């Protein structure tokens, strides 16, 4: 197939272009980077045009813009909508990076003998969505593009995709397609290629516990009024029982339970528990009783404190009984939990368990529903066929613990099957220092995406007849 030759011949430039994109610090969460986020949007638009789309535009929103571009080759042909995000997570803590997060370097590692690109956003999601731009270029240049393509690359995924939600609702005609293809997830390994068939939902809360109206001397007042940090810790500790189940009343009401057959299937995926523990430097795993690690991450809901603060955390010792304590708490959700209902249940429960000695404020942040991808669709079969040809292996369906809240919206509003064809690895350190993306993953991904297009067109054609 000359697509492979095209990719091989152009791979240095494909890498250079990605490196240029990674140099732009498009951190959506931090207002300091506002202009850089806008610059990244322009970069994406220009590269779409250079790669051969008919039209590309920057669609302004109340927040960061959405880059939209399309190439219609034949109005009778199937249309593939590509979704990705050009925004990235903040890079802190900077001191833990071996090289600056926005000065990409390619280094060889044990896992990546052909090299990996180290930079914030390399795997999540610049390196992944950019594979689509280059697969598109290759198909077009080699005369292999037989599907229409629509690109929708947003700049607010890492902060909750609020404006994309509106954009999708308001542009249903423009976004009309036969499938939505997303590369923003992981695979087990290049030896064990997998397709993600489920993502968890999310409900993210911030809580504030107030004791006395000001910080007090912990000797003069200690023991006579509630310490909000002590209380907050107690409250948080009570959110799990001894089996590590979440104690919020009604929390599990909507949770879909899976039968033994499904669970057995899920647990067949290659997974080395000892290696998992070794890599994380933990003696033992920890989680809900009665479930394997794969299940705990893939099909069970969780509650985690993401951050907790209050009182004195400076040098030395200061005796103080603080007035306030805070925590950020996230819950990963599974089908059919509704993130708004869960946020409500959390708030009610958290208020209910607070002793009268403190006041509690609960503020919900963003959330999103879990998503499940059917495996009997043309899109899934095309993904399987593409992986079979590119890797010579059968794709393993996996359920991942992360969240892409917009996936469920594509299903609901646009009625599309989402195909989660990601090429990252769990070891890529996304959202963490030294994020990286394998050069081999990048190039293999481009090839697999081109094959997806080929099979999606073929299978759609066959289904019509
Ligand atoms: N690409 C990730 C989601 C992901 C990571 C899926 C790994 C599967 C495997 C995405 O950019 C992300 O970070 N999502 C956030 C939620 C979002 C609302 C901030 C998450 O999962 O925490
Ligand atoms: Mn992502
Ligand atoms: Mn992310």
Short mmCIF file of N, CA, C and O in Angstrom, two decimals, residues 194-266:
data_model
loop_
_atom_site.label_atom_id
_atom_site.label_comp_id
_atom_site.label_asym_id
_atom_site.label_seq_id
_atom_site.Cartn_x
_atom_site.Cartn_y
_atom_site.Cartn_z
N UNK A 194 -5.50 -2.53 21.13
CA UNK A 194 -6.85 -2.61 21.68
C UNK A 194 -7.68 -1.41 21.22
O UNK A 194 -7.13 -0.42 20.75
N UNK A 195 -8.98 -1.55 21.32
CA UNK A 195 -9.90 -0.46 21.01
C UNK A 195 -10.72 -0.20 22.27
O UNK A 195 -11.21 -1.14 22.90
N UNK A 196 -10.84 1.04 22.64
CA UNK A 196 -11.57 1.37 23.86
C UNK A 196 -13.08 1.31 23.60
O UNK A 196 -13.56 1.92 22.66
N UNK A 197 -13.79 0.56 24.43
CA UNK A 197 -15.23 0.43 24.21
C UNK A 197 -16.03 1.02 25.37
O UNK A 197 -17.26 0.91 25.41
N UNK A 198 -15.35 1.64 26.32
CA UNK A 198 -16.07 2.28 27.41
C UNK A 198 -15.19 3.30 28.10
O UNK A 198 -13.97 3.09 28.21
N UNK A 199 -15.78 4.39 28.50
CA UNK A 199 -15.09 5.41 29.29
C UNK A 199 -15.97 5.73 30.48
O UNK A 199 -17.19 5.64 30.41
N UNK A 200 -15.34 6.12 31.59
CA UNK A 200 -16.15 6.47 32.75
C UNK A 200 -16.64 7.91 32.67
O UNK A 200 -16.06 8.75 31.98
N UNK A 201 -17.72 8.17 33.39
CA UNK A 201 -18.22 9.53 33.51
C UNK A 201 -17.53 10.21 34.69
O UNK A 201 -16.64 9.62 35.34
N UNK A 202 -17.93 11.42 34.99
CA UNK A 202 -17.24 12.19 36.01
C UNK A 202 -18.19 13.16 36.70
O UNK A 202 -19.03 13.79 36.07
N UNK A 203 -18.05 13.26 38.02
CA UNK A 203 -18.70 14.34 38.78
C UNK A 203 -17.61 14.90 39.68
O UNK A 203 -16.96 14.14 40.41
N UNK A 204 -17.37 16.19 39.58
CA UNK A 204 -16.23 16.80 40.28
C UNK A 204 -16.74 17.89 41.22
O UNK A 204 -17.43 18.81 40.79
N UNK A 205 -16.42 17.76 42.49
CA UNK A 205 -16.96 18.66 43.51
C UNK A 205 -15.85 19.35 44.29
O UNK A 205 -14.78 18.78 44.48
N UNK A 206 -16.16 20.55 44.74
CA UNK A 206 -15.25 21.19 45.70
C UNK A 206 -16.02 21.40 46.99
O UNK A 206 -17.19 21.81 46.96
N UNK A 207 -15.38 21.11 48.11
CA UNK A 207 -16.06 21.29 49.40
C UNK A 207 -15.26 22.22 50.29
O UNK A 207 -14.04 22.30 50.19
N UNK A 208 -16.02 22.92 51.11
CA UNK A 208 -15.40 23.85 52.05
C UNK A 208 -16.06 23.63 53.41
O UNK A 208 -17.28 23.62 53.52
N UNK A 209 -15.23 23.43 54.41
CA UNK A 209 -15.75 23.25 55.78
C UNK A 209 -15.26 24.42 56.62
O UNK A 209 -14.06 24.71 56.65
N UNK A 210 -16.20 25.10 57.28
CA UNK A 210 -15.83 26.25 58.11
C UNK A 210 -16.14 25.95 59.57
O UNK A 210 -17.24 25.50 59.90
N UNK A 211 -15.16 26.17 60.41
CA UNK A 211 -15.35 26.04 61.86
C UNK A 211 -15.57 27.43 62.43
O UNK A 211 -16.52 28.12 62.07
N UNK A 212 -14.66 27.89 63.30
CA UNK A 212 -14.78 29.25 63.83
C UNK A 212 -14.59 30.28 62.71
O UNK A 212 -14.04 29.97 61.66
N UNK A 213 -15.04 31.52 62.98
CA UNK A 213 -15.01 32.53 61.91
C UNK A 213 -13.61 33.09 61.61
O UNK A 213 -13.44 33.89 60.72
N UNK A 214 -12.61 32.70 62.39
CA UNK A 214 -11.24 33.10 62.09
C UNK A 214 -10.26 32.06 62.64
O UNK A 214 -10.64 31.23 63.46
N UNK A 215 -9.02 32.12 62.15
CA UNK A 215 -7.99 31.23 62.69
C UNK A 215 -7.78 31.56 64.17
O UNK A 215 -7.78 32.73 64.55
N UNK A 216 -7.58 30.51 64.97
CA UNK A 216 -7.46 30.72 66.43
C UNK A 216 -6.16 30.11 66.95
O UNK A 216 -5.55 29.25 66.30
N UNK A 217 -5.76 30.52 68.13
CA UNK A 217 -4.63 29.91 68.82
C UNK A 217 -5.05 28.49 69.20
O UNK A 217 -6.08 28.30 69.84
N UNK A 218 -4.24 27.49 68.79
CA UNK A 218 -4.69 26.11 69.00
C UNK A 218 -4.52 25.66 70.45
O UNK A 218 -4.94 24.57 70.81
N UNK A 219 -3.88 26.49 71.26
CA UNK A 219 -3.82 26.19 72.69
C UNK A 219 -4.98 26.81 73.42
O UNK A 219 -5.71 26.15 74.16
N UNK A 220 -5.21 28.08 73.15
CA UNK A 220 -6.30 28.80 73.82
C UNK A 220 -7.66 28.19 73.50
O UNK A 220 -8.52 28.07 74.37
N UNK A 221 -7.82 27.78 72.20
CA UNK A 221 -9.14 27.31 71.78
C UNK A 221 -9.20 25.81 71.47
O UNK A 221 -10.29 25.26 71.35
N UNK A 222 -8.01 25.17 71.30
CA UNK A 222 -7.99 23.76 70.90
C UNK A 222 -8.74 22.88 71.89
O UNK A 222 -8.51 22.97 73.08
N UNK A 223 -9.64 22.06 71.36
CA UNK A 223 -10.43 21.18 72.22
C UNK A 223 -11.79 21.75 72.55
O UNK A 223 -12.67 21.03 73.02
N UNK A 224 -12.00 23.05 72.26
CA UNK A 224 -13.29 23.66 72.63
C UNK A 224 -14.17 23.96 71.42
O UNK A 224 -15.38 24.10 71.54
N UNK A 225 -13.55 24.07 70.24
CA UNK A 225 -14.35 24.27 69.01
C UNK A 225 -13.89 23.26 67.96
O UNK A 225 -12.80 22.71 68.04
N UNK A 226 -14.74 23.05 66.95
CA UNK A 226 -14.42 22.06 65.92
C UNK A 226 -13.27 22.56 65.05
O UNK A 226 -13.26 23.72 64.63
N UNK A 227 -12.30 21.67 64.82
CA UNK A 227 -11.24 21.97 63.87
C UNK A 227 -11.73 21.50 62.50
O UNK A 227 -11.95 20.31 62.29
N UNK A 228 -11.92 22.41 61.54
CA UNK A 228 -12.53 22.02 60.25
C UNK A 228 -11.69 21.00 59.49
O UNK A 228 -12.25 20.20 58.73
N UNK A 229 -10.37 21.01 59.70
CA UNK A 229 -9.56 20.00 58.98
C UNK A 229 -9.81 18.62 59.58
O UNK A 229 -9.99 17.64 58.85
N UNK A 230 -9.82 18.55 60.91
CA UNK A 230 -10.14 17.26 61.55
C UNK A 230 -11.49 16.75 61.05
O UNK A 230 -11.65 15.58 60.73
N UNK A 231 -12.45 17.66 61.04
CA UNK A 231 -13.82 17.26 60.65
C UNK A 231 -13.87 16.83 59.19
O UNK A 231 -14.47 15.80 58.85
N UNK A 232 -13.21 17.60 58.34
CA UNK A 232 -13.22 17.26 56.91
C UNK A 232 -12.61 15.88 56.69
O UNK A 232 -13.13 15.07 55.92
N UNK A 233 -11.52 15.59 57.37
CA UNK A 233 -10.88 14.28 57.23
C UNK A 233 -11.82 13.15 57.65
O UNK A 233 -11.92 12.12 57.00
N UNK A 234 -12.51 13.38 58.76
CA UNK A 234 -13.48 12.39 59.26
C UNK A 234 -14.59 12.17 58.24
O UNK A 234 -14.98 11.04 57.96
N UNK A 235 -15.09 13.28 57.71
CA UNK A 235 -16.19 13.18 56.75
C UNK A 235 -15.73 12.42 55.51
O UNK A 235 -16.43 11.54 55.02
N UNK A 236 -14.54 12.78 55.02
CA UNK A 236 -14.03 12.12 53.81
C UNK A 236 -13.80 10.63 54.08
O UNK A 236 -14.15 9.77 53.27
N UNK A 237 -13.23 10.34 55.25
CA UNK A 237 -12.96 8.93 55.58
C UNK A 237 -14.25 8.11 55.61
O UNK A 237 -14.25 6.93 55.26
N UNK A 238 -15.34 8.75 55.99
CA UNK A 238 -16.60 8.01 56.10
C UNK A 238 -17.25 7.75 54.74
O UNK A 238 -18.26 7.06 54.65
N UNK A 239 -16.67 8.29 53.66
CA UNK A 239 -17.30 8.12 52.34
C UNK A 239 -17.05 6.73 51.74
O UNK A 239 -17.62 6.38 50.72
N UNK A 240 -16.12 5.96 52.37
CA UNK A 240 -15.91 4.57 51.94
C UNK A 240 -16.14 3.65 53.14
O UNK A 240 -15.77 4.00 54.26
N UNK A 241 -16.72 2.47 52.89
CA UNK A 241 -16.85 1.51 53.99
C UNK A 241 -15.65 0.55 53.97
O UNK A 241 -14.72 0.72 53.18
N UNK A 242 -15.70 -0.47 54.82
CA UNK A 242 -14.52 -1.35 54.95
C UNK A 242 -14.27 -2.19 53.69
O UNK A 242 -13.19 -2.71 53.50
N UNK A 243 -15.29 -2.30 52.84
CA UNK A 243 -15.10 -3.01 51.57
C UNK A 243 -14.74 -2.05 50.43
O UNK A 243 -14.76 -2.41 49.27
N UNK A 244 -14.48 -0.82 50.81
CA UNK A 244 -14.16 0.22 49.83
C UNK A 244 -15.31 0.53 48.89
O UNK A 244 -15.10 0.89 47.73
N UNK A 245 -16.50 0.37 49.40
CA UNK A 245 -17.67 0.81 48.64
C UNK A 245 -18.03 2.20 49.12
O UNK A 245 -17.79 2.57 50.27
N UNK A 246 -18.62 2.97 48.23
CA UNK A 246 -18.94 4.35 48.55
C UNK A 246 -20.25 4.40 49.33
O UNK A 246 -21.23 3.71 48.99
N UNK A 247 -20.26 5.19 50.40
CA UNK A 247 -21.38 5.14 51.36
C UNK A 247 -22.48 6.17 51.09
O UNK A 247 -23.44 6.25 51.85
N UNK A 248 -22.36 6.93 50.03
CA UNK A 248 -23.39 7.93 49.73
C UNK A 248 -24.69 7.20 49.39
O UNK A 248 -24.72 6.39 48.46
N UNK A 249 -25.78 7.46 50.13
CA UNK A 249 -27.03 6.73 49.85
C UNK A 249 -27.47 6.95 48.40
O UNK A 249 -27.46 8.08 47.90
N UNK A 250 -27.83 5.86 47.74
CA UNK A 250 -28.31 5.95 46.36
C UNK A 250 -27.21 5.95 45.32
O UNK A 250 -27.49 5.90 44.12
N UNK A 251 -25.95 5.98 45.75
CA UNK A 251 -24.84 6.12 44.81
C UNK A 251 -24.81 4.98 43.78
O UNK A 251 -24.51 5.20 42.61
N UNK A 252 -25.14 3.77 44.24
CA UNK A 252 -25.04 2.61 43.33
C UNK A 252 -26.36 2.28 42.63
O UNK A 252 -26.41 1.33 41.86
N UNK A 253 -27.40 3.06 42.92
CA UNK A 253 -28.73 2.71 42.41
C UNK A 253 -28.77 2.47 40.90
O UNK A 253 -29.43 1.56 40.43
N UNK A 254 -28.09 3.33 40.14
CA UNK A 254 -28.17 3.23 38.68
C UNK A 254 -27.01 2.42 38.08
O UNK A 254 -26.92 2.29 36.87
N UNK A 255 -26.11 1.97 38.93
CA UNK A 255 -24.91 1.31 38.39
C UNK A 255 -25.26 0.01 37.66
O UNK A 255 -25.94 -0.85 38.19
N UNK A 256 -24.78 -0.08 36.43
CA UNK A 256 -25.01 -1.29 35.66
C UNK A 256 -24.09 -2.39 36.16
O UNK A 256 -22.89 -2.21 36.26
N UNK A 257 -24.69 -3.53 36.47
CA UNK A 257 -23.90 -4.69 36.91
C UNK A 257 -23.70 -5.58 35.69
O UNK A 257 -24.58 -5.69 34.85
N UNK A 258 -22.54 -6.20 35.60
CA UNK A 258 -22.27 -7.05 34.45
C UNK A 258 -22.27 -8.52 34.85
O UNK A 258 -21.88 -8.85 35.97
N UNK A 259 -22.70 -9.36 33.93
CA UNK A 259 -22.77 -10.78 34.26
C UNK A 259 -21.38 -11.42 34.22
O UNK A 259 -20.41 -10.81 33.74
N UNK A 260 -21.33 -12.64 34.74
CA UNK A 260 -20.04 -13.34 34.88
C UNK A 260 -19.33 -13.45 33.54
O UNK A 260 -18.10 -13.33 33.46
N UNK A 261 -20.09 -13.66 32.48
CA UNK A 261 -19.48 -13.86 31.16
C UNK A 261 -18.76 -12.60 30.70
O UNK A 261 -17.62 -12.65 30.22
N UNK A 262 -19.44 -11.46 30.87
CA UNK A 262 -18.83 -10.19 30.45
C UNK A 262 -17.57 -9.91 31.27
O UNK A 262 -16.54 -9.52 30.73
N UNK A 263 -17.67 -10.16 32.56
CA UNK A 263 -16.52 -9.89 33.44
C UNK A 263 -15.34 -10.80 33.10
O UNK A 263 -14.20 -10.37 33.11
N UNK A 264 -15.66 -12.03 32.78
CA UNK A 264 -14.61 -12.98 32.42
C UNK A 264 -13.90 -12.52 31.15
O UNK A 264 -12.68 -12.54 31.04
N UNK A 265 -14.69 -12.08 30.19
CA UNK A 265 -14.18 -11.58 28.92
C UNK A 265 -13.23 -10.41 29.17
O UNK A 265 -12.14 -10.33 28.64
N UNK A 266 -13.71 -9.49 30.01
CA UNK A 266 -12.94 -8.29 30.34
C UNK A 266 -11.59 -8.66 30.97
O UNK A 266 -10.56 -8.09 30.64
#
